[in-house]
């Protein structure tokens, strides 16, 4: 079966969109086939909702009166045209974008070679060391916390004197 597909000449999409279709997708390209399935799904869900509303109205009207109501099927409304959703690009704030690409101390552009300090700022090669940019991060406290976590307090039970 795979050989049959290789031997066939490619066919243009049945919607004349310019792409090639395949017999597996009813001679439609992948985008047109996906749109076709979406419209079919929407129309089937609309028909289901219409039938449920007709059944609900007929059951409520038949329970209130003795006259039987026969639902008349009307042709379904034409499917709505495909909706095109345009995605807008998120707006970037100018202050944050420039801050990440520039050294905080000298405002030099750093690009990919910027150094991220533990205080959260980006610096160039000259100002990357904490003593060169007046870092506000407390390295001593961090060291104390690491030592305290690594070395828990071990306290032995007291021995009775003889």
Short mmCIF file of C-alpha atoms in Angstrom, two decimals:
data_model
loop_
_atom_site.label_atom_id
_atom_site.label_comp_id
_atom_site.label_asym_id
_atom_site.label_seq_id
_atom_site.Cartn_x
_atom_site.Cartn_y
_atom_site.Cartn_z
CA UNK A 1 0.00 0.00 0.00
CA UNK A 2 2.89 2.33 0.71
CA UNK A 3 4.19 1.70 -2.81
CA UNK A 4 0.85 2.79 -4.29
CA UNK A 5 1.11 6.18 -2.60
CA UNK A 6 4.66 6.67 -3.88
CA UNK A 7 3.71 5.94 -7.47
CA UNK A 8 0.78 8.36 -7.61
CA UNK A 9 1.40 11.84 -8.92
CA UNK A 10 0.76 14.54 -6.33
CA UNK A 11 -2.60 16.27 -6.67
CA UNK A 12 -3.37 19.86 -5.84
CA UNK A 13 -5.76 20.60 -2.99
CA UNK A 14 -9.45 20.42 -3.89
CA UNK A 15 -9.92 23.94 -2.46
CA UNK A 16 -7.29 25.32 -4.86
CA UNK A 17 -5.22 26.78 -2.06
CA UNK A 18 -1.96 25.91 -3.83
CA UNK A 19 -0.81 23.05 -1.61
CA UNK A 20 -0.92 19.36 -2.38
CA UNK A 21 -3.63 17.06 -1.07
CA UNK A 22 -3.84 13.33 -0.61
CA UNK A 23 -6.62 10.77 -1.08
CA UNK A 24 -6.51 10.03 2.66
CA UNK A 25 -7.65 13.60 3.36
CA UNK A 26 -10.27 13.76 0.55
CA UNK A 27 -7.75 15.42 -1.80
CA UNK A 28 -7.36 18.34 0.61
CA UNK A 29 -4.19 19.73 2.10
CA UNK A 30 -3.71 19.35 5.84
CA UNK A 31 -4.91 22.89 6.64
CA UNK A 32 -8.07 22.68 4.52
CA UNK A 33 -8.82 19.20 5.90
CA UNK A 34 -8.48 20.46 9.46
CA UNK A 35 -10.81 23.39 8.67
CA UNK A 36 -13.31 20.96 7.11
CA UNK A 37 -13.28 18.74 10.20
CA UNK A 38 -13.73 21.77 12.44
CA UNK A 39 -16.78 23.00 10.51
CA UNK A 40 -18.28 19.48 10.50
CA UNK A 41 -17.78 19.24 14.25
CA UNK A 42 -19.40 22.64 14.80
CA UNK A 43 -22.37 21.78 12.58
CA UNK A 44 -22.88 18.41 14.31
CA UNK A 45 -22.80 20.06 17.74
CA UNK A 46 -25.28 22.72 16.52
CA UNK A 47 -27.61 19.98 15.21
CA UNK A 48 -27.37 18.13 18.52
CA UNK A 49 -28.20 21.28 20.49
CA UNK A 50 -31.12 22.04 18.15
CA UNK A 51 -32.52 18.51 18.53
CA UNK A 52 -32.20 18.67 22.32
CA UNK A 53 -34.00 22.01 22.47
CA UNK A 54 -36.80 20.68 20.22
CA UNK A 55 -37.20 17.58 22.38
CA UNK A 56 -37.25 19.68 25.56
CA UNK A 57 -39.90 22.07 24.20
CA UNK A 58 -42.06 19.25 22.86
CA UNK A 59 -41.95 17.33 26.17
CA UNK A 60 -42.82 20.41 28.22
CA UNK A 61 -45.66 21.42 25.90
CA UNK A 62 -47.09 17.89 25.70
CA UNK A 63 -47.14 17.56 29.47
CA UNK A 64 -49.05 20.84 29.86
CA UNK A 65 -51.64 20.17 27.16
CA UNK A 66 -53.22 17.14 25.54
CA UNK A 67 -52.33 18.24 22.00
CA UNK A 68 -49.40 16.37 20.58
CA UNK A 69 -46.75 18.54 19.00
CA UNK A 70 -44.78 17.06 16.14
CA UNK A 71 -41.40 18.71 15.74
CA UNK A 72 -40.83 19.91 12.20
CA UNK A 73 -37.29 19.56 11.03
CA UNK A 74 -36.04 22.67 9.32
CA UNK A 75 -32.90 22.73 7.25
CA UNK A 76 -29.89 23.51 9.41
CA UNK A 77 -28.48 27.00 9.07
CA UNK A 78 -25.49 27.28 6.79
CA UNK A 79 -22.22 26.78 8.65
CA UNK A 80 -20.56 30.01 9.70
CA UNK A 81 -17.51 31.05 7.72
CA UNK A 82 -14.22 29.93 9.23
CA UNK A 83 -13.04 32.31 11.91
CA UNK A 84 -9.52 33.60 11.50
CA UNK A 85 -7.84 34.25 14.81
CA UNK A 86 -5.00 36.71 14.69
CA UNK A 87 -2.54 36.42 17.53
CA UNK A 88 -1.07 39.65 18.74
CA UNK A 89 2.51 39.64 19.90
CA UNK A 90 2.93 40.38 23.59
CA UNK A 91 4.28 43.83 24.24
CA UNK A 92 7.59 43.98 26.01
CA UNK A 93 8.30 46.66 28.52
CA UNK A 94 11.21 48.79 27.46
CA UNK A 95 12.77 49.08 30.92
CA UNK A 96 12.99 45.34 31.57
CA UNK A 97 14.29 44.45 28.08
CA UNK A 98 17.09 47.02 28.14
CA UNK A 99 18.03 46.13 31.72
CA UNK A 100 18.70 42.48 30.81
CA UNK A 101 20.99 43.34 27.87
CA UNK A 102 23.05 46.03 29.57
CA UNK A 103 25.47 46.23 32.45
CA UNK A 104 23.76 47.93 35.39
CA UNK A 105 26.89 49.84 36.39
CA UNK A 106 28.27 51.18 33.08
CA UNK A 107 25.23 50.58 30.79
CA UNK A 108 27.41 48.71 28.28
CA UNK A 109 25.59 46.22 26.05
CA UNK A 110 26.49 42.71 27.15
CA UNK A 111 24.36 40.47 24.89
CA UNK A 112 24.97 36.78 25.54
CA UNK A 113 28.15 37.35 27.53
CA UNK A 114 26.47 39.15 30.43
CA UNK A 115 27.09 37.85 33.93
CA UNK A 116 24.10 37.39 36.22
CA UNK A 117 25.03 38.17 39.82
CA UNK A 118 23.35 36.68 42.89
CA UNK A 119 21.87 40.09 43.61
CA UNK A 120 19.80 39.62 40.42
CA UNK A 121 21.50 42.18 38.16
CA UNK A 122 23.39 41.68 34.89
CA UNK A 123 26.94 42.97 34.56
CA UNK A 124 29.72 43.16 31.96
CA UNK A 125 33.06 41.40 32.34
CA UNK A 126 34.59 44.34 34.17
CA UNK A 127 31.84 44.71 36.79
CA UNK A 128 30.97 41.05 37.28
CA UNK A 129 32.77 40.73 40.61
CA UNK A 130 30.78 41.74 43.72
CA UNK A 131 33.46 44.17 44.93
CA UNK A 132 33.41 46.04 41.58
CA UNK A 133 29.69 46.77 41.51
CA UNK A 134 28.85 47.16 45.20
CA UNK A 135 26.81 43.98 45.46
CA UNK A 136 24.00 43.99 48.01
CA UNK A 137 23.96 40.20 48.37
CA UNK A 138 25.11 38.89 51.76
CA UNK A 139 27.60 36.14 50.94
CA UNK A 140 28.58 35.59 54.60
CA UNK A 141 25.00 34.86 55.62
CA UNK A 142 24.60 32.46 52.71
CA UNK A 143 27.77 30.66 53.80
CA UNK A 144 26.54 30.41 57.37
CA UNK A 145 23.23 28.93 56.23
CA UNK A 146 25.00 26.35 54.06
CA UNK A 147 27.25 25.30 56.94
CA UNK A 148 24.29 25.06 59.30
CA UNK A 149 22.42 22.83 56.86
CA UNK A 150 25.42 20.64 56.13
CA UNK A 151 26.40 20.18 59.79
CA UNK A 152 23.38 19.49 62.01
CA UNK A 153 23.87 19.80 65.77
CA UNK A 154 24.69 16.45 67.31
CA UNK A 155 24.07 16.32 71.04
CA UNK A 156 24.72 13.14 73.00
CA UNK A 157 22.77 12.01 76.02
CA UNK A 158 24.37 12.78 79.35
CA UNK A 159 25.99 9.90 81.13
CA UNK A 160 25.37 9.18 84.77
CA UNK A 161 28.41 9.67 86.97
CA UNK A 162 29.67 6.61 88.75
#
